[in-house]
mmCIF file of C-alpha atoms in Angstrom:
data_model
loop_
_atom_site.group_PDB
_atom_site.id
_atom_site.type_symbol
_atom_site.label_atom_id
_atom_site.label_comp_id
_atom_site.label_asym_id
_atom_site.label_seq_id
_atom_site.Cartn_x
_atom_site.Cartn_y
_atom_site.Cartn_z
ATOM 1 C CA MET C 1 11.513 -13.256 -3.153
ATOM 2 C CA GLN C 2 15.185 -15.403 -2.534
ATOM 3 C CA ILE C 3 14.728 -18.950 -2.313
ATOM 4 C CA LYS C 4 17.389 -21.313 -1.540
ATOM 5 C CA ASN C 5 17.287 -24.196 -1.580
ATOM 6 C CA ASN C 6 19.801 -26.059 -0.092
ATOM 7 C CA ASN C 7 18.624 -29.474 1.487
ATOM 8 C CA GLU C 8 19.435 -32.779 -0.590
ATOM 9 C CA TYR C 9 15.621 -33.204 -1.123
ATOM 10 C CA PRO C 10 12.845 -31.223 -3.493
ATOM 11 C CA ILE C 11 10.902 -28.813 -1.349
ATOM 12 C CA THR C 12 7.817 -26.810 -1.566
ATOM 13 C CA LEU C 13 7.707 -23.284 0.274
ATOM 14 C CA THR C 14 4.996 -21.439 1.074
ATOM 15 C CA PHE C 15 5.337 -18.442 2.352
ATOM 16 C CA ILE C 16 1.412 -16.935 4.269
ATOM 17 C CA THR C 17 0.902 -13.243 6.009
ATOM 18 C CA ASN C 18 -2.395 -12.211 7.158
ATOM 19 C CA ASN C 19 -4.496 -13.149 4.553
ATOM 20 C CA ILE C 20 -2.398 -13.431 1.827
ATOM 21 C CA GLN C 21 -1.015 -16.890 1.166
ATOM 22 C CA GLN C 22 2.187 -18.269 -2.326
ATOM 23 C CA VAL C 23 3.108 -21.754 -2.754
ATOM 24 C CA TYR C 24 6.806 -22.536 -4.731
ATOM 25 C CA GLY C 25 7.462 -25.360 -5.278
ATOM 26 C CA LYS C 26 9.155 -27.261 -6.193
ATOM 27 C CA ILE C 27 12.583 -26.253 -5.347
ATOM 28 C CA GLU C 28 15.043 -29.253 -6.154
ATOM 29 C CA PRO C 29 18.530 -29.242 -3.633
ATOM 30 C CA ASN C 30 20.654 -26.484 -4.050
ATOM 31 C CA GLN C 31 18.481 -24.095 -6.243
ATOM 32 C CA LYS C 32 18.355 -20.551 -6.073
ATOM 33 C CA LEU C 33 14.549 -19.490 -6.284
ATOM 34 C CA ASN C 34 13.922 -16.336 -7.989
ATOM 35 C CA ASP C 35 9.854 -14.230 -8.020
ATOM 36 C CA MET C 36 7.767 -11.698 -6.904
ATOM 37 C CA TYR C 37 5.690 -12.108 -4.099
ATOM 38 C CA ASP C 38 2.003 -10.168 -4.775
ATOM 39 C CA TRP C 39 1.360 -8.256 -1.119
ATOM 40 C CA THR C 40 0.045 -5.549 -2.933
ATOM 41 C CA LYS C 41 -3.885 -7.065 -1.919
ATOM 42 C CA LEU C 42 -2.486 -7.769 2.151
ATOM 43 C CA GLU C 43 -4.585 -6.525 4.741
ATOM 44 C CA LYS C 44 -3.401 -3.268 6.435
ATOM 45 C CA THR C 45 -2.461 -4.749 9.923
ATOM 46 C CA ASP C 46 -0.052 -6.221 12.425
ATOM 47 C CA GLY C 47 1.382 -9.941 11.446
ATOM 48 C CA GLU C 48 4.239 -12.340 11.115
ATOM 49 C CA PHE C 49 5.448 -14.024 8.379
ATOM 50 C CA LEU C 50 4.444 -17.913 8.598
ATOM 51 C CA ILE C 51 6.744 -20.388 6.002
ATOM 52 C CA VAL C 52 5.675 -23.953 5.588
ATOM 53 C CA ILE C 53 8.327 -26.019 4.638
ATOM 54 C CA LYS C 54 7.747 -29.247 2.915
ATOM 55 C CA ASN C 55 10.250 -32.030 1.983
ATOM 56 C CA GLU C 56 9.208 -33.641 -1.386
ATOM 57 C CA MET C 57 10.604 -36.820 -0.389
ATOM 58 C CA ASN C 58 9.157 -37.545 2.295
ATOM 59 C CA GLN C 59 6.439 -35.075 2.589
ATOM 60 C CA GLN C 60 7.261 -34.157 6.124
ATOM 61 C CA VAL C 61 6.241 -30.769 6.455
ATOM 62 C CA ASP C 62 7.743 -27.753 8.799
ATOM 63 C CA THR C 63 6.432 -24.768 9.889
ATOM 64 C CA PHE C 64 8.258 -21.657 10.803
ATOM 65 C CA HIS C 65 6.757 -18.335 12.796
ATOM 66 C CA HIS C 66 9.461 -15.602 11.621
ATOM 67 C CA GLY C 67 9.188 -11.753 12.136
ATOM 68 C CA GLN C 68 6.120 -9.320 12.242
ATOM 69 C CA PHE C 69 5.266 -6.505 10.241
ATOM 70 C CA LEU C 70 3.059 -3.104 10.912
ATOM 71 C CA GLN C 71 -0.014 -2.554 9.241
ATOM 72 C CA GLY C 72 0.449 -4.368 6.460
ATOM 73 C CA GLU C 73 4.497 -3.006 6.083
ATOM 74 C CA LEU C 74 7.030 -5.559 4.429
ATOM 75 C CA GLY C 75 10.321 -5.975 3.456
ATOM 76 C CA ASN C 76 11.572 -5.425 -0.839
ATOM 77 C CA TYR C 77 13.771 -7.852 -0.577
ATOM 78 C CA ILE C 78 13.323 -11.261 1.159
ATOM 79 C CA ASP C 79 15.830 -13.915 1.322
ATOM 80 C CA ILE C 80 15.313 -17.703 2.948
ATOM 81 C CA GLU C 81 17.249 -19.675 2.914
ATOM 82 C CA SER C 82 16.751 -23.686 3.746
ATOM 83 C CA ASP C 83 18.804 -25.989 5.104
ATOM 84 C CA GLN C 84 17.870 -29.590 6.684
ATOM 85 C CA GLY C 85 15.258 -27.988 9.584
ATOM 86 C CA GLN C 86 17.008 -24.264 9.833
ATOM 87 C CA LEU C 87 15.659 -21.771 7.740
ATOM 88 C CA LYS C 88 16.962 -18.099 7.856
ATOM 89 C CA VAL C 89 15.130 -14.938 6.231
ATOM 90 C CA VAL C 90 16.916 -11.751 5.917
ATOM 91 C CA VAL C 91 14.197 -8.686 4.963
ATOM 92 C CA SER C 92 16.201 -5.770 3.301
ATOM 93 C CA ASP C 93 14.348 -2.646 2.015
#
């Protein structure tokens, strides 16, 4: 998982897939974070990515439904960029 914060404020990102949730925080402005997302115990059902971005300055929260997966199969790499209320997500093998 690679997360890039292109905002002028720090963020916390929560990544949710079915029964697995992981929080990445506090990501500073213009910081790029590389970390693992452990989905080995992910339920083997269909689902979607839910990404929650929290602005650490004003506590505003934005929720994004992005991408679907089948039978618990995610890609090997996920790149996420947060930029002023927009989210770019690329999933690849």
